[in-house]
GROMACS .gro file of C-alpha atoms in nm:
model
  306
    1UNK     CA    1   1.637  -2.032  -2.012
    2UNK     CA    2   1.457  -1.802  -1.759
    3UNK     CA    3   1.161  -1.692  -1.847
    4UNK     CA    4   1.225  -1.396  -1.688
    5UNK     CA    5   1.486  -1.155  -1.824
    6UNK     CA    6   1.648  -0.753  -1.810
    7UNK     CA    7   1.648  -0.533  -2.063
    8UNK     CA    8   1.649  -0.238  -2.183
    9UNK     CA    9   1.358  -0.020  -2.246
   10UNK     CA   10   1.312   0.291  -2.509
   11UNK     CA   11   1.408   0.515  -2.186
   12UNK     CA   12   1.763   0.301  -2.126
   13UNK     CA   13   1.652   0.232  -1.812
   14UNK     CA   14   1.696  -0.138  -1.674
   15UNK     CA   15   1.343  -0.349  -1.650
   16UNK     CA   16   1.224  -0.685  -1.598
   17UNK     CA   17   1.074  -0.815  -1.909
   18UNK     CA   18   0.859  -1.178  -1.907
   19UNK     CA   19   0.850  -1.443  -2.186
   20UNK     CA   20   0.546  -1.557  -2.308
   21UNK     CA   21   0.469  -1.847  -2.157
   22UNK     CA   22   0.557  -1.657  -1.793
   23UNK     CA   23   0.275  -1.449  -1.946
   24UNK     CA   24   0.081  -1.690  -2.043
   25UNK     CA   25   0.040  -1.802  -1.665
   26UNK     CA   26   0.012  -1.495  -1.509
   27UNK     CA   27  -0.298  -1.357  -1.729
   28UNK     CA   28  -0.439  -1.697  -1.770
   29UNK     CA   29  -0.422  -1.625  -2.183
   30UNK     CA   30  -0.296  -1.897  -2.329
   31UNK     CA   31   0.017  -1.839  -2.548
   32UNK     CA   32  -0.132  -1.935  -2.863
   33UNK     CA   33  -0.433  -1.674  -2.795
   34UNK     CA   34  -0.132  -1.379  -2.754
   35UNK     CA   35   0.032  -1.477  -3.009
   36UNK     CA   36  -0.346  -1.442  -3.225
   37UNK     CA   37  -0.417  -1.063  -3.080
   38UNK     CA   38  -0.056  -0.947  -3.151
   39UNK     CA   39  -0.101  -1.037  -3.520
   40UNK     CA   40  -0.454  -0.902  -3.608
   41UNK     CA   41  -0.502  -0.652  -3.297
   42UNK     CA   42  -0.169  -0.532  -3.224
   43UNK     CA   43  -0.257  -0.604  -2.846
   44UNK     CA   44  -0.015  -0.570  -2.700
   45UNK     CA   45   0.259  -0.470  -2.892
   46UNK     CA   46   0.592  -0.693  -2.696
   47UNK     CA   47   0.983  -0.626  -2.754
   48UNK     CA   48   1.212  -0.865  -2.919
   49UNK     CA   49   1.550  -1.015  -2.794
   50UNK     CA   50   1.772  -1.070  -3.102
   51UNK     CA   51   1.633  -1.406  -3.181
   52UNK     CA   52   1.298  -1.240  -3.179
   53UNK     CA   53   1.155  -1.369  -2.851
   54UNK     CA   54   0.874  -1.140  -2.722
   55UNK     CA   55   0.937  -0.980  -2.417
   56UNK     CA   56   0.631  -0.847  -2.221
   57UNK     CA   57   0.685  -0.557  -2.027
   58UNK     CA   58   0.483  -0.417  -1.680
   59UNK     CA   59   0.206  -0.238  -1.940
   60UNK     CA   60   0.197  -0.465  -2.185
   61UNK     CA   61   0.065  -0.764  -1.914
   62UNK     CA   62  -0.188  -0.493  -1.806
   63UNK     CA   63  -0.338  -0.449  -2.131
   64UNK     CA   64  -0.331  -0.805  -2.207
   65UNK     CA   65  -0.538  -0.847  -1.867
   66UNK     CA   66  -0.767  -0.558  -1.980
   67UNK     CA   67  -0.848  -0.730  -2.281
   68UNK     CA   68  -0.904  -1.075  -2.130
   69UNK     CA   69  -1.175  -0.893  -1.904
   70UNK     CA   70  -1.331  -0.759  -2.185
   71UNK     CA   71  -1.387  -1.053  -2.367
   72UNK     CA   72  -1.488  -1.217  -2.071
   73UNK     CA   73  -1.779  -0.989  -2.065
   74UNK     CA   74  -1.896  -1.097  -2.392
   75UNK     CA   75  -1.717  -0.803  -2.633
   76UNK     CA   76  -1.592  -0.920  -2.941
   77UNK     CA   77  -1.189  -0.916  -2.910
   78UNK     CA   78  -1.155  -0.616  -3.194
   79UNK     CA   79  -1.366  -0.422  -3.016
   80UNK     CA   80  -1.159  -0.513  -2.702
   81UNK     CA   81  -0.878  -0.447  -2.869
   82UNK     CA   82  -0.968  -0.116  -2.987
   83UNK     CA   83  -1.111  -0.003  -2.667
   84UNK     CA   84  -0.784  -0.121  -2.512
   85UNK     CA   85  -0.600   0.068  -2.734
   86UNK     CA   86  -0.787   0.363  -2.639
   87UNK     CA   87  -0.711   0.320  -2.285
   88UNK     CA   88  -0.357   0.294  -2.336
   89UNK     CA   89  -0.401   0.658  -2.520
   90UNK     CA   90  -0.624   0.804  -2.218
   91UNK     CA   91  -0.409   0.658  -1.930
   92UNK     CA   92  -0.090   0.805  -2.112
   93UNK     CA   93  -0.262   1.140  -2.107
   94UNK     CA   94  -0.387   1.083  -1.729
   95UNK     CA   95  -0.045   1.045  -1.628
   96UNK     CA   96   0.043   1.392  -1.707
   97UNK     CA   97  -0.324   1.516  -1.600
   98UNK     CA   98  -0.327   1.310  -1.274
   99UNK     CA   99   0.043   1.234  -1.168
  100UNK     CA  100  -0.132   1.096  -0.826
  101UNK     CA  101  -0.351   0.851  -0.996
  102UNK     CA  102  -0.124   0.740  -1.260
  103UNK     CA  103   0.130   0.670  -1.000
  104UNK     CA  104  -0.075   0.452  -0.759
  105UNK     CA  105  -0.167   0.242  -1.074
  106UNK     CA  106   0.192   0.207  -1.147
  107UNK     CA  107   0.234   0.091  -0.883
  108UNK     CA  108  -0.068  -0.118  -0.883
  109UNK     CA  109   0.044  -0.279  -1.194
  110UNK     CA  110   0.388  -0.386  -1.078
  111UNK     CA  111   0.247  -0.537  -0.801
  112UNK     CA  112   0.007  -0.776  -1.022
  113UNK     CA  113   0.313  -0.859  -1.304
  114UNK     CA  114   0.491  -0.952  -0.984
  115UNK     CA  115   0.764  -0.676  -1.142
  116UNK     CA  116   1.014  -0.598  -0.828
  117UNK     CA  117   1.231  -0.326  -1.016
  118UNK     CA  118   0.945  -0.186  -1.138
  119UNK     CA  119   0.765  -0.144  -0.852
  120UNK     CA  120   1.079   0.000  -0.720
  121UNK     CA  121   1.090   0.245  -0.977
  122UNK     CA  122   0.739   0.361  -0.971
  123UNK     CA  123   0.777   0.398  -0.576
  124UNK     CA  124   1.095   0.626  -0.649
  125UNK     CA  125   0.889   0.806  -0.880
  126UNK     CA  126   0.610   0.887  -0.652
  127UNK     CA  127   0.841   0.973  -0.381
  128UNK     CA  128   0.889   1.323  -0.599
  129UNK     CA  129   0.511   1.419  -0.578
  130UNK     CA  130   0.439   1.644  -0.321
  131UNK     CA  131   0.492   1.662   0.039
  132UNK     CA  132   0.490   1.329   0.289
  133UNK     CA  133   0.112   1.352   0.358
  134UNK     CA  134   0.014   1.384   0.027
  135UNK     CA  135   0.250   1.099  -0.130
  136UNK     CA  136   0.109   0.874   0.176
  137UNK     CA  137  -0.210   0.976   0.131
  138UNK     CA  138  -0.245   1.031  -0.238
  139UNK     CA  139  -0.014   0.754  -0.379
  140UNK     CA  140   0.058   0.503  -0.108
  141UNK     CA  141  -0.259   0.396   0.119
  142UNK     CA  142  -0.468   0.364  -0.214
  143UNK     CA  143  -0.231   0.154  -0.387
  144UNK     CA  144  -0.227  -0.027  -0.058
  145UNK     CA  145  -0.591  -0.063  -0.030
  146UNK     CA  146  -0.623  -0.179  -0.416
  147UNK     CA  147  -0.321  -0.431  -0.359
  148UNK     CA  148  -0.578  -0.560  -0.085
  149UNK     CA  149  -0.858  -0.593  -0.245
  150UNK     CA  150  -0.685  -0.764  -0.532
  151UNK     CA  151  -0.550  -0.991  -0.304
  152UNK     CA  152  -0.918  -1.078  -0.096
  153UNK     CA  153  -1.021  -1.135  -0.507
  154UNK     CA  154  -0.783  -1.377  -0.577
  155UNK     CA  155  -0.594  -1.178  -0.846
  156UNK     CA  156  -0.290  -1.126  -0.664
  157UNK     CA  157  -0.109  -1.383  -0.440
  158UNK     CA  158   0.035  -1.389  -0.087
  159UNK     CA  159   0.385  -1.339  -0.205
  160UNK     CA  160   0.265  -1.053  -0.435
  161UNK     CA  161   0.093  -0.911  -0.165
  162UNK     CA  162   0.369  -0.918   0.094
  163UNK     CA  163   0.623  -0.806  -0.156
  164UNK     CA  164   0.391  -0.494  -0.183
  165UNK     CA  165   0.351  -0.481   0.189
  166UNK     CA  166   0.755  -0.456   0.183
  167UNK     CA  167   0.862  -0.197  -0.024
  168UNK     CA  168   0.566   0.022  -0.001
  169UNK     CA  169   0.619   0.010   0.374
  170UNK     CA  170   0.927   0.041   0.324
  171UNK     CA  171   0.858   0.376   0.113
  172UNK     CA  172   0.629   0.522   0.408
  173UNK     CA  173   0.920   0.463   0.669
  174UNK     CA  174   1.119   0.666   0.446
  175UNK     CA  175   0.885   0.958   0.452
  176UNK     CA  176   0.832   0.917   0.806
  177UNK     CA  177   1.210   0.960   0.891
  178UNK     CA  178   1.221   1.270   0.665
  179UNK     CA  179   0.997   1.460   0.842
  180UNK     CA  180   1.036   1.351   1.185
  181UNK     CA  181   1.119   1.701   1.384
  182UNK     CA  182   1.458   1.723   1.535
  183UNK     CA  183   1.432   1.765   1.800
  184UNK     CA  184   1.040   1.710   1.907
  185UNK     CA  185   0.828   1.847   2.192
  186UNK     CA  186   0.687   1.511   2.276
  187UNK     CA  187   0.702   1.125   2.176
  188UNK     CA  188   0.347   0.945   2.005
  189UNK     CA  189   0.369   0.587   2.101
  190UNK     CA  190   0.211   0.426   1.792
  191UNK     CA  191   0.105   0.009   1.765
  192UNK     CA  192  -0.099  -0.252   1.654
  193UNK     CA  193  -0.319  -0.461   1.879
  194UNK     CA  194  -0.172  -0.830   1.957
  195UNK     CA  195  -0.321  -1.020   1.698
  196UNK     CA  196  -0.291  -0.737   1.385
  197UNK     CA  197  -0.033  -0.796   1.126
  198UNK     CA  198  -0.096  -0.484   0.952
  199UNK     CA  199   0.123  -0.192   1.097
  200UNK     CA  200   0.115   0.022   0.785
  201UNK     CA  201  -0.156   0.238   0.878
  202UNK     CA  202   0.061   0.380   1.180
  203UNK     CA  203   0.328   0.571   0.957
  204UNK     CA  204  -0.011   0.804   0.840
  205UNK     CA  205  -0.049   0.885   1.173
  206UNK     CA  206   0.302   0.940   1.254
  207UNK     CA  207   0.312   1.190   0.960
  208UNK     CA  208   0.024   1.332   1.062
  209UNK     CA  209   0.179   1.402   1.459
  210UNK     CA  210   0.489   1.502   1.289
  211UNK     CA  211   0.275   1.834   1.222
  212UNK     CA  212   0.283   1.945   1.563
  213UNK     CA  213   0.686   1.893   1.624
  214UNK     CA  214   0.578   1.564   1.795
  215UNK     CA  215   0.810   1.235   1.690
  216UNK     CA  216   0.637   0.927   1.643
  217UNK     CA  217   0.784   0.622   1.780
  218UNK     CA  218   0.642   0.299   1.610
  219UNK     CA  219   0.627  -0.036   1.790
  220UNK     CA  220   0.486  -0.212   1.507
  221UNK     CA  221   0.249  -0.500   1.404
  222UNK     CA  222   0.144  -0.782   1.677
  223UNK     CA  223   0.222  -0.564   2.016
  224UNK     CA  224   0.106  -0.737   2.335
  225UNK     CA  225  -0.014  -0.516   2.614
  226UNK     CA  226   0.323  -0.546   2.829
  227UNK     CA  227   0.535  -0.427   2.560
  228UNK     CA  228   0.326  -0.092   2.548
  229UNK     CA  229   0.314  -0.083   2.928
  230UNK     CA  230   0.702  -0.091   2.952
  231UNK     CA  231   0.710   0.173   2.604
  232UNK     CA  232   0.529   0.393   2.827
  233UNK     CA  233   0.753   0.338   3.145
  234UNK     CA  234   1.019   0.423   2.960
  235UNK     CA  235   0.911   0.696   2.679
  236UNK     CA  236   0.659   0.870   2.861
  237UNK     CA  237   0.427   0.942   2.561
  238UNK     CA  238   0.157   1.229   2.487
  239UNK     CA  239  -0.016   0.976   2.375
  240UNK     CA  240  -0.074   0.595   2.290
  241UNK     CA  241  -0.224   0.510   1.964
  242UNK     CA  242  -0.339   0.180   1.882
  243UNK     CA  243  -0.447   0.021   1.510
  244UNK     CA  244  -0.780  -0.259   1.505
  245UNK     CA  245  -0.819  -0.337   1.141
  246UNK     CA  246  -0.892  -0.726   1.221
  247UNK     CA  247  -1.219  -0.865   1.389
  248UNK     CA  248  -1.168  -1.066   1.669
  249UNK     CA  249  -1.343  -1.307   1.951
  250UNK     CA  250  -1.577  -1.061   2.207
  251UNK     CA  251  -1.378  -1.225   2.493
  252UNK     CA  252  -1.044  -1.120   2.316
  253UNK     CA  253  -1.112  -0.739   2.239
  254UNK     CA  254  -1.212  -0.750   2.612
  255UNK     CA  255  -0.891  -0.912   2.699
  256UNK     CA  256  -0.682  -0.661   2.505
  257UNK     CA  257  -0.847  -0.360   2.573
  258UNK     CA  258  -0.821  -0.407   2.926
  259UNK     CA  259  -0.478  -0.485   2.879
  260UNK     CA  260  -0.398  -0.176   2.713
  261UNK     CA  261  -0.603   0.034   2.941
  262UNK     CA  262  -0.376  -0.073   3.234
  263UNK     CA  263  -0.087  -0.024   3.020
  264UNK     CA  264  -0.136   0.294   2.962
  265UNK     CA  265  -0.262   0.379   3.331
  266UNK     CA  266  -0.243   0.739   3.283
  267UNK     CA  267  -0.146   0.852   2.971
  268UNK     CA  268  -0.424   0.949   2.664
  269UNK     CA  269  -0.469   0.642   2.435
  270UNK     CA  270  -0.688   0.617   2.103
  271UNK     CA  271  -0.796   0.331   1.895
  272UNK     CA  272  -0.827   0.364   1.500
  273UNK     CA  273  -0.876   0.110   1.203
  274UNK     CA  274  -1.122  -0.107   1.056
  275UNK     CA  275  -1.251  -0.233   1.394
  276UNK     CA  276  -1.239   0.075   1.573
  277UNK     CA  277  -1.632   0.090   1.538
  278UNK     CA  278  -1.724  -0.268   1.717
  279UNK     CA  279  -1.454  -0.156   2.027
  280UNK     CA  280  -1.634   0.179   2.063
  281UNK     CA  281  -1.832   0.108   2.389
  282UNK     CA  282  -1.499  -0.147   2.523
  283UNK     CA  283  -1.299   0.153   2.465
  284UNK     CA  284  -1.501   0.414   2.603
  285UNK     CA  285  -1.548   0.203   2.911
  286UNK     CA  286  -1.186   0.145   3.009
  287UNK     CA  287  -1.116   0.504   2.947
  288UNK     CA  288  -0.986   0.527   2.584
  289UNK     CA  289  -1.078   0.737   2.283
  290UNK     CA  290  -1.226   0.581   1.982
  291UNK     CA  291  -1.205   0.758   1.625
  292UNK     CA  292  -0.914   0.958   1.426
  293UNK     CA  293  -0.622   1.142   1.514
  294UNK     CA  294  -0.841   1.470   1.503
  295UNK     CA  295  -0.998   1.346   1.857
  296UNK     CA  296  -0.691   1.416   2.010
  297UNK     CA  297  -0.618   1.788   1.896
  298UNK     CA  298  -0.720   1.964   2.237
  299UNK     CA  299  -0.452   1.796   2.411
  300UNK     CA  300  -0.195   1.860   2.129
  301UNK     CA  301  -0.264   2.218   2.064
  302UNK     CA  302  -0.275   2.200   2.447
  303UNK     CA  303   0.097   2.100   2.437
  304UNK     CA  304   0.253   2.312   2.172
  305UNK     CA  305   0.131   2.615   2.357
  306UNK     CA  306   0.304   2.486   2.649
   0.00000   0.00000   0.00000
């Protein structure tokens, strides 16, 4: 039998619920040790099936890794378990204080129970927050940059990560296609240098052009200088913007800068990311701008008064 199974929580609404020993490996708790804190701690507090299986929802897996931290720091596991009790209480209360921050750890925690549906469901949920900036901004990028850093710390795994990469790209192409303008006063030619893999940072800056009636057309991760040469043939841009978040070779960033440079010949281009600070004087030198969108408001203020 799977060890993975739907049902149906107290709010009727499908989930994906894990067995123990599915548990068991994802938390590194051994079953036995569950089993223990249920009975004297009430940490956490699993459904049954029929035949009285436990079945460990999104939360419950968080608390059980909250309380495995905590007694990996040396606290006795009833004072874990009350303190994770507690937590339970405050982040409860957060999530009608903070709506933001409660959904970028739901989605957070879906991501590290490996829970598809509900990361779906918390992404639907955030989608209802506020405008497109602020549910990028607010809810998206942070759970983004927390799925990374879980994932540089070993916690979460390649497939988690990229399953996170997925759908909450996926989420930010949504937003960007509801507020494109129709129709636009000019084009934003947005893409990743050749060797980045990483093009979720673009659709910020697409909502952010989207501002100024100007549509943002995204060539994506891994973009050689050739493709954005012919892009700009063919779109005539305002501008070119280009995402370094990965360090690379001195002779490479040369290589690609230049490349872009001639690609864009004439038309504005700007370099943001991680690395946008060690390809400051490249940039500079072949005629780019280095820094964030905001470096480039003369020219668009410049072109909605036109």
């Amino acid at each position: 039998m799977s060890s993975r199974v739907r049902a149906r929580d107290e709010g009727r609404e499908e989930t994906t619920r894990f067995r123990i020993q599915a548990v068991a490996e994802m938390t590194g708790t051994p079953a036995a040790t569950l089993r223990a804190w249920e009975r004297r701690y009430g940490v956490p507090s699993p459904a049954r099936t029929a035949s009285a299986y436990r079945l460990y929802s999104a939360d419950d897996i968080r608390l059980i890794h909250k309380m495995r931290e905590l007694c990996d720091q040396g606290i006795a596991a009833a004072e874990a378990a009350r303190l994770v009790k507690r937590m339970a209480v405050e982040v409860h209360r957060a999530a009608a204080e903070d709506p933001l921050g409660e959904a970028v750890r739901a989605v957070v925690d879906a991501v590290r129970a490996f829970d598809v549906r509900a990361l779906e469901r918390a992404l639907e949920r955030a989608m209802l927050l506020g405008s497109a900036q602020t549910i990028y901004g607010s809810v998206l990028a942070p759970a983004m940059r927390r799925i990374g850093d879980l994932w540089h710390g070993g916690v979460v795994s390649v497939a988690q990560e990229h399953m996170a990469s997925e759908l909450i790209g996926g989420a930010a192409r949504d937003l960007l296609r509801l507020v494109t303008p129709t129709p636009s006063i000019a084009v934003a030619l947005l893409a990743c240098f050749a060797d980045e893999d990483h093009a979720f940072p673009l659709y910020g800056v697409g909502l952010s052009v989207a501002r100024w009636q100007v549509r943002a057309v995204i060539l994506g991760q891994r973009t050689p200088p050739a493709a954005v040469g012919h892009a700009v043939a063919e779109l005539r841009p305002l501008f070119v913007g280009l995402s370094a978040t990965v360090a690379m070779p001195a002779y490479r960033a040369r290589e690609l800068v230049e490349g872009y440079a001639s690609a864009c010949g004439d038309t504005p281009w700007i370099v943001g990311g991680a690395q946008r600070g060690a390809l400051t004087r490249l940039v500079a030198d072949a005629g780019g701008v280095v820094g964030e969108l905001e470096a480039l408001r003369p020219l668009l203020t410049a072109t909605l008064r036109g």
